[in-house]
CSV table of C-alpha atoms in Angstrom, one decimal:
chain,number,residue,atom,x,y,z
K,1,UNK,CA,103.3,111.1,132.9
K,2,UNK,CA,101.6,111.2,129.7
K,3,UNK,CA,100.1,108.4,127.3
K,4,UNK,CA,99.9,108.3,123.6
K,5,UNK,CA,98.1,105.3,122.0
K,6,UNK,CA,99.3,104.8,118.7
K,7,UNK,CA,96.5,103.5,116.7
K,8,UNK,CA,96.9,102.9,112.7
K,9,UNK,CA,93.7,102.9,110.7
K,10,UNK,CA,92.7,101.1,106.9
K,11,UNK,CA,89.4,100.2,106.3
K,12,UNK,CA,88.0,100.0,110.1
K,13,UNK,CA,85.3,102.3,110.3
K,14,UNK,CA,82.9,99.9,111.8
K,15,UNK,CA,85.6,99.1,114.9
K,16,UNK,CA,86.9,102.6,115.6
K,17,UNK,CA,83.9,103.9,117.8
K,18,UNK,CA,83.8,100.5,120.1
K,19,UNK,CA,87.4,100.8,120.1
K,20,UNK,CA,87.5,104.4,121.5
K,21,UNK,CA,84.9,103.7,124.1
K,22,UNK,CA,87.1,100.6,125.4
K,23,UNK,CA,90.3,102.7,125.2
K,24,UNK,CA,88.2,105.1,127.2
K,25,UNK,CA,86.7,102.8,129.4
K,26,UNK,CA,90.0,101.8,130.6
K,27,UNK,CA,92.5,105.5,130.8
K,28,UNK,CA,89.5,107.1,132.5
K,29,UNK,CA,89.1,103.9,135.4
K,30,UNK,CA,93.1,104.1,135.9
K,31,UNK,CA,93.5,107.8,135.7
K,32,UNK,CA,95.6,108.4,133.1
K,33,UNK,CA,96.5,111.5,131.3
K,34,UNK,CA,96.4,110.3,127.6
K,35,UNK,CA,96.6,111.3,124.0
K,36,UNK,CA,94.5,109.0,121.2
K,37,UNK,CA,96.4,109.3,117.9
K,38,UNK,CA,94.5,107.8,114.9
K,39,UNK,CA,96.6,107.3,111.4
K,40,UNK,CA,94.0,106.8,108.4
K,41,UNK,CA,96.6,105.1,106.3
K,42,UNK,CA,94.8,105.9,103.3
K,43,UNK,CA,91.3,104.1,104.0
K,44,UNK,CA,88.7,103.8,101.3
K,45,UNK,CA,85.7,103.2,103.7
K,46,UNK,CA,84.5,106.1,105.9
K,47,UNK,CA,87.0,105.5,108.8
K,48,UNK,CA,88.3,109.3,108.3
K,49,UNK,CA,84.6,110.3,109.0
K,50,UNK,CA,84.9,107.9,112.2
K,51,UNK,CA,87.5,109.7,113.4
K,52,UNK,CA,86.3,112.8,112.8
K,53,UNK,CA,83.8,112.9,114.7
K,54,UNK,CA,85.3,111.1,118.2
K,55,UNK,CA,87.9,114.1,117.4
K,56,UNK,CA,85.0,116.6,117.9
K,57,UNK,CA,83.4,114.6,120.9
K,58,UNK,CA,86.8,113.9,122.8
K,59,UNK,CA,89.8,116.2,122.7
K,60,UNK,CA,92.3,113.6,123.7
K,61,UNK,CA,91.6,112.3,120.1
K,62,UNK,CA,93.8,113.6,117.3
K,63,UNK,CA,93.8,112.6,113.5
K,64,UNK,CA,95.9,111.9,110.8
K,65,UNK,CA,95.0,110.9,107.1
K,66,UNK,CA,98.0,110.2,104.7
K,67,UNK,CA,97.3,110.9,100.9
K,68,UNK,CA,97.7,107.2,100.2
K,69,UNK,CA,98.2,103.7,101.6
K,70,UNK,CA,101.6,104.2,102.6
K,71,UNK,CA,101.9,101.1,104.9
K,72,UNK,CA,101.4,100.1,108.4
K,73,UNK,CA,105.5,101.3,109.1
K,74,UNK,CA,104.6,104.5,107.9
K,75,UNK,CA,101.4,105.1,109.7
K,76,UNK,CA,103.4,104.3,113.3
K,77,UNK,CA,106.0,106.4,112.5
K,78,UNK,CA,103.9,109.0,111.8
K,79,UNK,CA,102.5,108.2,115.2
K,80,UNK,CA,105.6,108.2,117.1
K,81,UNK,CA,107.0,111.4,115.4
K,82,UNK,CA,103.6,113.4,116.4
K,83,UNK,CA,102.7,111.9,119.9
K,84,UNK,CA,104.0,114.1,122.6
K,85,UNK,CA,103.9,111.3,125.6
K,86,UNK,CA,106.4,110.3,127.5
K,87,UNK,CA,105.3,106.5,126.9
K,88,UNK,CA,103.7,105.6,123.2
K,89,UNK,CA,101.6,102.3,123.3
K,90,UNK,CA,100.8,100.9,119.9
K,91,UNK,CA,97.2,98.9,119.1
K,92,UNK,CA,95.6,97.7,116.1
K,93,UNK,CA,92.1,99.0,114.9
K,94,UNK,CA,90.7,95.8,114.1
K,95,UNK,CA,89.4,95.4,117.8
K,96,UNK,CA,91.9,92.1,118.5
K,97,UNK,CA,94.1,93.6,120.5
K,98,UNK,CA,92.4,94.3,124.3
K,99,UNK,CA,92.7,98.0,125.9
K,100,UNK,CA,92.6,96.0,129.4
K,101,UNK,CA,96.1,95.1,128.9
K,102,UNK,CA,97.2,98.8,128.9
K,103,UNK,CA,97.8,98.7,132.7
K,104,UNK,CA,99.9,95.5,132.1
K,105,UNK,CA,102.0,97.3,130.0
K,106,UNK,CA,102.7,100.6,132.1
K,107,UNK,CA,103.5,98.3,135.2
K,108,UNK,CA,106.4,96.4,132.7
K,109,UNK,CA,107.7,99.7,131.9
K,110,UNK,CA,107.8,100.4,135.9
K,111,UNK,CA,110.0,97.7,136.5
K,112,UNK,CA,113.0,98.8,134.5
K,113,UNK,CA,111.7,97.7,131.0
K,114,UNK,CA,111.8,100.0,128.1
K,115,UNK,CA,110.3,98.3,125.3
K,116,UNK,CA,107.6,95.9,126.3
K,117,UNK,CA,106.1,93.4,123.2
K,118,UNK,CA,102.8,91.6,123.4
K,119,UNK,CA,102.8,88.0,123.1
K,120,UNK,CA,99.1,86.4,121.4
K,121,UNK,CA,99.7,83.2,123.3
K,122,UNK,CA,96.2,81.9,122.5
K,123,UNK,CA,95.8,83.0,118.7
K,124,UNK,CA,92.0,83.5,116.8
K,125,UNK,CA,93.5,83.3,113.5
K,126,UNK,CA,92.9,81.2,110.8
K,127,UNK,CA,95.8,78.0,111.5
K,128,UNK,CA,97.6,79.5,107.5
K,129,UNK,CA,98.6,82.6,109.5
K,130,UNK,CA,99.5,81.1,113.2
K,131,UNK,CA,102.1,78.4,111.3
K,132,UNK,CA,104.1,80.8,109.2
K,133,UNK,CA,104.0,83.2,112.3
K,134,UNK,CA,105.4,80.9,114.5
K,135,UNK,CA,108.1,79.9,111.9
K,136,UNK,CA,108.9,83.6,111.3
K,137,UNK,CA,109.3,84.6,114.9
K,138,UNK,CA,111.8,81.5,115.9
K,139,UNK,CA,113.8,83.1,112.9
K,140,UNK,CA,114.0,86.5,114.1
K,141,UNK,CA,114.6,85.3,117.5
K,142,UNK,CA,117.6,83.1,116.4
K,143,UNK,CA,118.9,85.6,114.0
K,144,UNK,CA,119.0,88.6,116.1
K,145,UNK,CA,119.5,87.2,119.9
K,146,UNK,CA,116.0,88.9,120.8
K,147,UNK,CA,114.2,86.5,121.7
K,148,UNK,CA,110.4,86.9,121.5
K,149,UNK,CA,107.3,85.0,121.1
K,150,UNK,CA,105.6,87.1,119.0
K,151,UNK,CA,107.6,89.7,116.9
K,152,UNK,CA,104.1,90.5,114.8
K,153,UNK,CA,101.9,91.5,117.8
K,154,UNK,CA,100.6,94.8,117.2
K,155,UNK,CA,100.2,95.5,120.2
K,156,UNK,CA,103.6,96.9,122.2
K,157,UNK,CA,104.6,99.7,124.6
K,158,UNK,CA,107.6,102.2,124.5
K,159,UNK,CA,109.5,104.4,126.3
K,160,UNK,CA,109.4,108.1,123.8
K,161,UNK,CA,112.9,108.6,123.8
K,162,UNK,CA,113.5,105.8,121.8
K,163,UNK,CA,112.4,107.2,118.7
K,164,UNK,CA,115.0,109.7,118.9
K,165,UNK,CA,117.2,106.9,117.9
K,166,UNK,CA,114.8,104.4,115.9
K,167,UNK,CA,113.0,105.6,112.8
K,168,UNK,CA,110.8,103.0,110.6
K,169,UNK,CA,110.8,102.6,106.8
K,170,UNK,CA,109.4,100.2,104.4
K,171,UNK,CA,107.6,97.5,106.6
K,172,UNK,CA,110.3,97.1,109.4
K,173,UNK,CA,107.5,98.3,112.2
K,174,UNK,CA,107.8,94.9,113.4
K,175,UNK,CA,111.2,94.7,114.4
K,176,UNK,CA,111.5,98.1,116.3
K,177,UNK,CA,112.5,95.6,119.9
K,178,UNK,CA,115.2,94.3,118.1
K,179,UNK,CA,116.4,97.7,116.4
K,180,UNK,CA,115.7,99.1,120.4
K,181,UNK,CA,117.7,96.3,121.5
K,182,UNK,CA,120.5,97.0,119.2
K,183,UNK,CA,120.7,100.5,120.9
K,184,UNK,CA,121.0,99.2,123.8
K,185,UNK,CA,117.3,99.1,125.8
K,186,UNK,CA,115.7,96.5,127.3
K,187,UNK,CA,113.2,94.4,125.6
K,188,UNK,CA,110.7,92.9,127.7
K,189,UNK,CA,107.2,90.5,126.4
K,190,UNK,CA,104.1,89.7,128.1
K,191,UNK,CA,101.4,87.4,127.3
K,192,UNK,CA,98.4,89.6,126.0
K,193,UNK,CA,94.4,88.3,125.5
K,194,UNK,CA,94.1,88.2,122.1
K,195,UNK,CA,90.3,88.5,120.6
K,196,UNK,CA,88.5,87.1,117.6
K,197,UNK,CA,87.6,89.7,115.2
K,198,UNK,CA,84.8,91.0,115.3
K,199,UNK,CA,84.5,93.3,111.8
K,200,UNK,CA,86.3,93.3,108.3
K,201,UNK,CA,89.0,90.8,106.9
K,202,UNK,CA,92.9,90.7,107.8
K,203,UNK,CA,95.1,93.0,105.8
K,204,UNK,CA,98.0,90.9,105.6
K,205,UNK,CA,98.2,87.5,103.5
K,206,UNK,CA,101.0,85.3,101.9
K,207,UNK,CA,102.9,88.2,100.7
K,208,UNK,CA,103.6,89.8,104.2
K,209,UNK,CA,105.4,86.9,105.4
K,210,UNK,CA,107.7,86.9,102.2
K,211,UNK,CA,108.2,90.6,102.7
K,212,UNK,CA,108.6,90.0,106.4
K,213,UNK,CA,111.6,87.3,105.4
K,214,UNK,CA,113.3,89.7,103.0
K,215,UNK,CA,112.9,92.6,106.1
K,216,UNK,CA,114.4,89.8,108.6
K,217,UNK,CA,118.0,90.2,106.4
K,218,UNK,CA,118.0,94.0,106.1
K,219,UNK,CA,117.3,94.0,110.2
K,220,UNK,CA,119.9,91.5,110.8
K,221,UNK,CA,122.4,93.6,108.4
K,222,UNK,CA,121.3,96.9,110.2
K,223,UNK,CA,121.7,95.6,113.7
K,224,UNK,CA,125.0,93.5,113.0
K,225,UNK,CA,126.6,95.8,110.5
K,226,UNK,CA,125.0,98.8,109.9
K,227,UNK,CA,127.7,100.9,112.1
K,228,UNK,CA,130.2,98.8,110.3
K,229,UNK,CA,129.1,98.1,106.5
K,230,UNK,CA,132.7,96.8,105.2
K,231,UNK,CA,133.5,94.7,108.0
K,232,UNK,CA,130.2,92.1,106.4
K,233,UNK,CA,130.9,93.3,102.7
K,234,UNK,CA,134.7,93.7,103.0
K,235,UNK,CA,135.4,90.4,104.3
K,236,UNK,CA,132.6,88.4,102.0
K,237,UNK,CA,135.1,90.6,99.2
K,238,UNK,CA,138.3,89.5,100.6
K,239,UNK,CA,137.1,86.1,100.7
K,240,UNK,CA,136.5,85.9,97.1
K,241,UNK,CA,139.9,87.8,96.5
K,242,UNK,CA,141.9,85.2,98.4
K,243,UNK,CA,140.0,82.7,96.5
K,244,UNK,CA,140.6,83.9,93.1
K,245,UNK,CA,144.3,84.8,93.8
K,246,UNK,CA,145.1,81.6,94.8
K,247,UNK,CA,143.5,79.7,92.3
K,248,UNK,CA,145.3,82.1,89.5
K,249,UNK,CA,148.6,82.1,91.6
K,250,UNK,CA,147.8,78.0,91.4
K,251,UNK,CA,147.3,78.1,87.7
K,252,UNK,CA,150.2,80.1,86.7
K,253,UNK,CA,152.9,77.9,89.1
K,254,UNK,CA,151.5,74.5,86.9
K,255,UNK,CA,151.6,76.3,83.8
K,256,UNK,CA,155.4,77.9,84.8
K,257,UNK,CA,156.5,74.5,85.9
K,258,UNK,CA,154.9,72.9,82.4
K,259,UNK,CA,156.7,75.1,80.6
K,260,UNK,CA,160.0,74.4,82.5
K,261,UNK,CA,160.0,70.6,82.8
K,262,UNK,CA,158.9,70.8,78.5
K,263,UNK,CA,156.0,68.9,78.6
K,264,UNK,CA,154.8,67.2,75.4
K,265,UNK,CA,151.1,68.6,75.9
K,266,UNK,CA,151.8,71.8,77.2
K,267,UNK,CA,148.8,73.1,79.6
K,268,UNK,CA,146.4,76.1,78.3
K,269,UNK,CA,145.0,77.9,81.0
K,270,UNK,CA,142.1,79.2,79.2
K,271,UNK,CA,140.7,75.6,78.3
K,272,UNK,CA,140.3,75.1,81.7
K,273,UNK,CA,137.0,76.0,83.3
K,274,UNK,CA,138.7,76.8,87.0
K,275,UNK,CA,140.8,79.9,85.1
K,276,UNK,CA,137.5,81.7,84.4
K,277,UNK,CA,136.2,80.8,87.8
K,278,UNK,CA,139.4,82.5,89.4
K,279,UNK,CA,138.8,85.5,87.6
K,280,UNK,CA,135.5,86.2,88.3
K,281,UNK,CA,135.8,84.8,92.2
K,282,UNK,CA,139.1,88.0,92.0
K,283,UNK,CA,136.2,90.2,89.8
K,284,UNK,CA,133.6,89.7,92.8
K,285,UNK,CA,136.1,90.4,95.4
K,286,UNK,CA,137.2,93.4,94.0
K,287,UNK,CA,133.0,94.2,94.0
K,288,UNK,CA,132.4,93.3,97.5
K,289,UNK,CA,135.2,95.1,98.7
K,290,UNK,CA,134.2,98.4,96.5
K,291,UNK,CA,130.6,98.3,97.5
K,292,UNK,CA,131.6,98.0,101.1
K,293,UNK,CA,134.0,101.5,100.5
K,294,UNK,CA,130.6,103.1,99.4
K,295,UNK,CA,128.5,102.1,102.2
K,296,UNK,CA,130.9,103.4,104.6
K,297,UNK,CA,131.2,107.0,102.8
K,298,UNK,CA,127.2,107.1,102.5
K,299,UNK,CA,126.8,106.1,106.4
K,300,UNK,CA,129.4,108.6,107.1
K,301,UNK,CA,128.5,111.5,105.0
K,302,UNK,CA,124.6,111.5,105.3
K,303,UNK,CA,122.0,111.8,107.7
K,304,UNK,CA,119.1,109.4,106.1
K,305,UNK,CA,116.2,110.4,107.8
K,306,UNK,CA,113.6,111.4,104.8
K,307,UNK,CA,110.0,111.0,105.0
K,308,UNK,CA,108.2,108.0,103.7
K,309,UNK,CA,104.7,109.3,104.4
K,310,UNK,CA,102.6,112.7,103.8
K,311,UNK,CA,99.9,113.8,105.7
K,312,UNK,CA,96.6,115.5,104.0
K,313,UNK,CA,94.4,116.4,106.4
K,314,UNK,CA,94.3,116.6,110.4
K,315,UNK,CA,91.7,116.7,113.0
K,316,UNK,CA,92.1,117.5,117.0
K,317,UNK,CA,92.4,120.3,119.6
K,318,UNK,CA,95.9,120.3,119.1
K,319,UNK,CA,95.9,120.5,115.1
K,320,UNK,CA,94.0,122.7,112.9
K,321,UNK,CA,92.1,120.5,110.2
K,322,UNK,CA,93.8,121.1,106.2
């Protein structure tokens, strides 16, 4: 059984060193045939240097620098799509998350999970990060019927084969349990020590958690309806059809009868603000229902897995440098 460790890199160069000899510290106690993938995600310090040279000292180290900051979802799935274990475990650089708990993991995985998520029980982040965290993670949990503590933790263990089915874009690295879930594996979460950090700043601020809200829909679209597109957009459409139809059908019975009975002030439709609003409700329908059509074709007719990162330069046994 082989081990990758997953380790995305941006602006770290003064953590990478400790964080290899830890990482060593621990695979060499236990035994364990492992792979250390590094992805510089377009750092500006001298992390790429770092890595470098632990690449020259240790051959279970490989590199990977991307062109440009292409995001932390980019950088893992660069990981996943070059690590050649049968289990992947993901870690941050920033020394917070503890290469102890990689024997935790592994035993998780023994038992019959497939997908095992670290849980930061006791947080050593400023209190503006642990409330929105918590906030965000009873969300996902309601939304998507997985239920974690700690959706965000970077640190999380995988079988391999489930990237065959999951690939990442934009910034949905932190919902891969609940896209795995959605397939069908089993999600399991232990609690992890979580350390203080030790070098450098956080990466993430206000914006992430905005980002991570907007991410939250498009998850709970892919994992409810993304098999299925029209049977959300078709019925929000027919909703809005039945709507305007019956207001219209409404409309034009009254003005009918009006004209019928010979009323002294007969009624004219378009003076009445709910005529317009029975259009445009039948207009919106006739959208939903459209854009639903589309989404079916495109899931049907293409197969979207297209790059979102580029590599420039790679260091390792296994990889000639560029």
């Amino acid at each position: 059984m082989k081990l990758s460790l997953v380790i995305p890199v941006y602006n770290e160069d003064e953590s990478l060193t400790k964080l290899h000899a830890e990482i060593c510290e621990v695979v060499n106690a236990n035994g364990y045939d492992v792979e250390i993938l590094f992805i510089d995600d377009g750092s500006k310090d001298d992390s790429w240097k770092v890595i470098g040279k632990l690449a020259e000292k240790d051959s279970r180290v490989r590199g990977f620098k991307f062109r440009r900051n292409f995001g932390k979802a980019a950088g893992l799935d660069a990981g996943f799509q070059e690590a050649k274990g049968d289990i992947i475990i993901t870690m941050d650089a920033d020394l917070q998350d503890d290469p102890q708990e990689i024997p935790r993991f592994l035993e998780q995985l023994e038992a019959g999970k497939d997908v095992i998520s670290g849980w930061k029980q006791v947080r050593h982040d400023p209190w503006h990060k642990v409330g929105p965290s918590r906030v965000f993670n009873w969300m996902v949990s309601k939304l998507t019927g997985v239920k974690l503590h700690d959706h965000n933790c970077g640190m999380k263990c995988y079988r391999a084969e489930i990237f065959d089915e999951v690939r990442l874009y934009g910034e949905l690295h932190r919902f891969v349990p609940v896209l795995a879930a959605a397939h069908g594996w089993k999600v399991g979460e232990i609690v992890i020590n979580h350390r203080a950090r030790q070098f450098g700043h956080s990466k993430y601020g206000v914006r992430r958690f905005l980002k991570g809200f907007l991410d939250l829909t498009t998850v709970a679209f892919i994992t409810g309806y993304g098999q299925r597109p029209q049977h959300l957009l078709g019925g929000i459409g027919l909703l809005f059809f039945a709507l305007g139809f019956l207001g219209l059908f409404g409309l034009s019975s009254w003005w009918v009868l009006d004209r019928l009975l010979g009323a002294e002030e007969p009624i004219e439709l378009h003076k009445r603000a709910i005529f317009y609003y029975s259009i445009v409700s039948l207009l919106l329908g006739t959208q939903f229902v459209t854009v639903g059509l589309l989404a079916e074709m495109i899931r049907s007719a293409m197969a979207p897995q297209t790059k979102t990162y580029f590599v420039s330069q790679r260091v390792g046994a296994s990889d000639e440098a560029s």
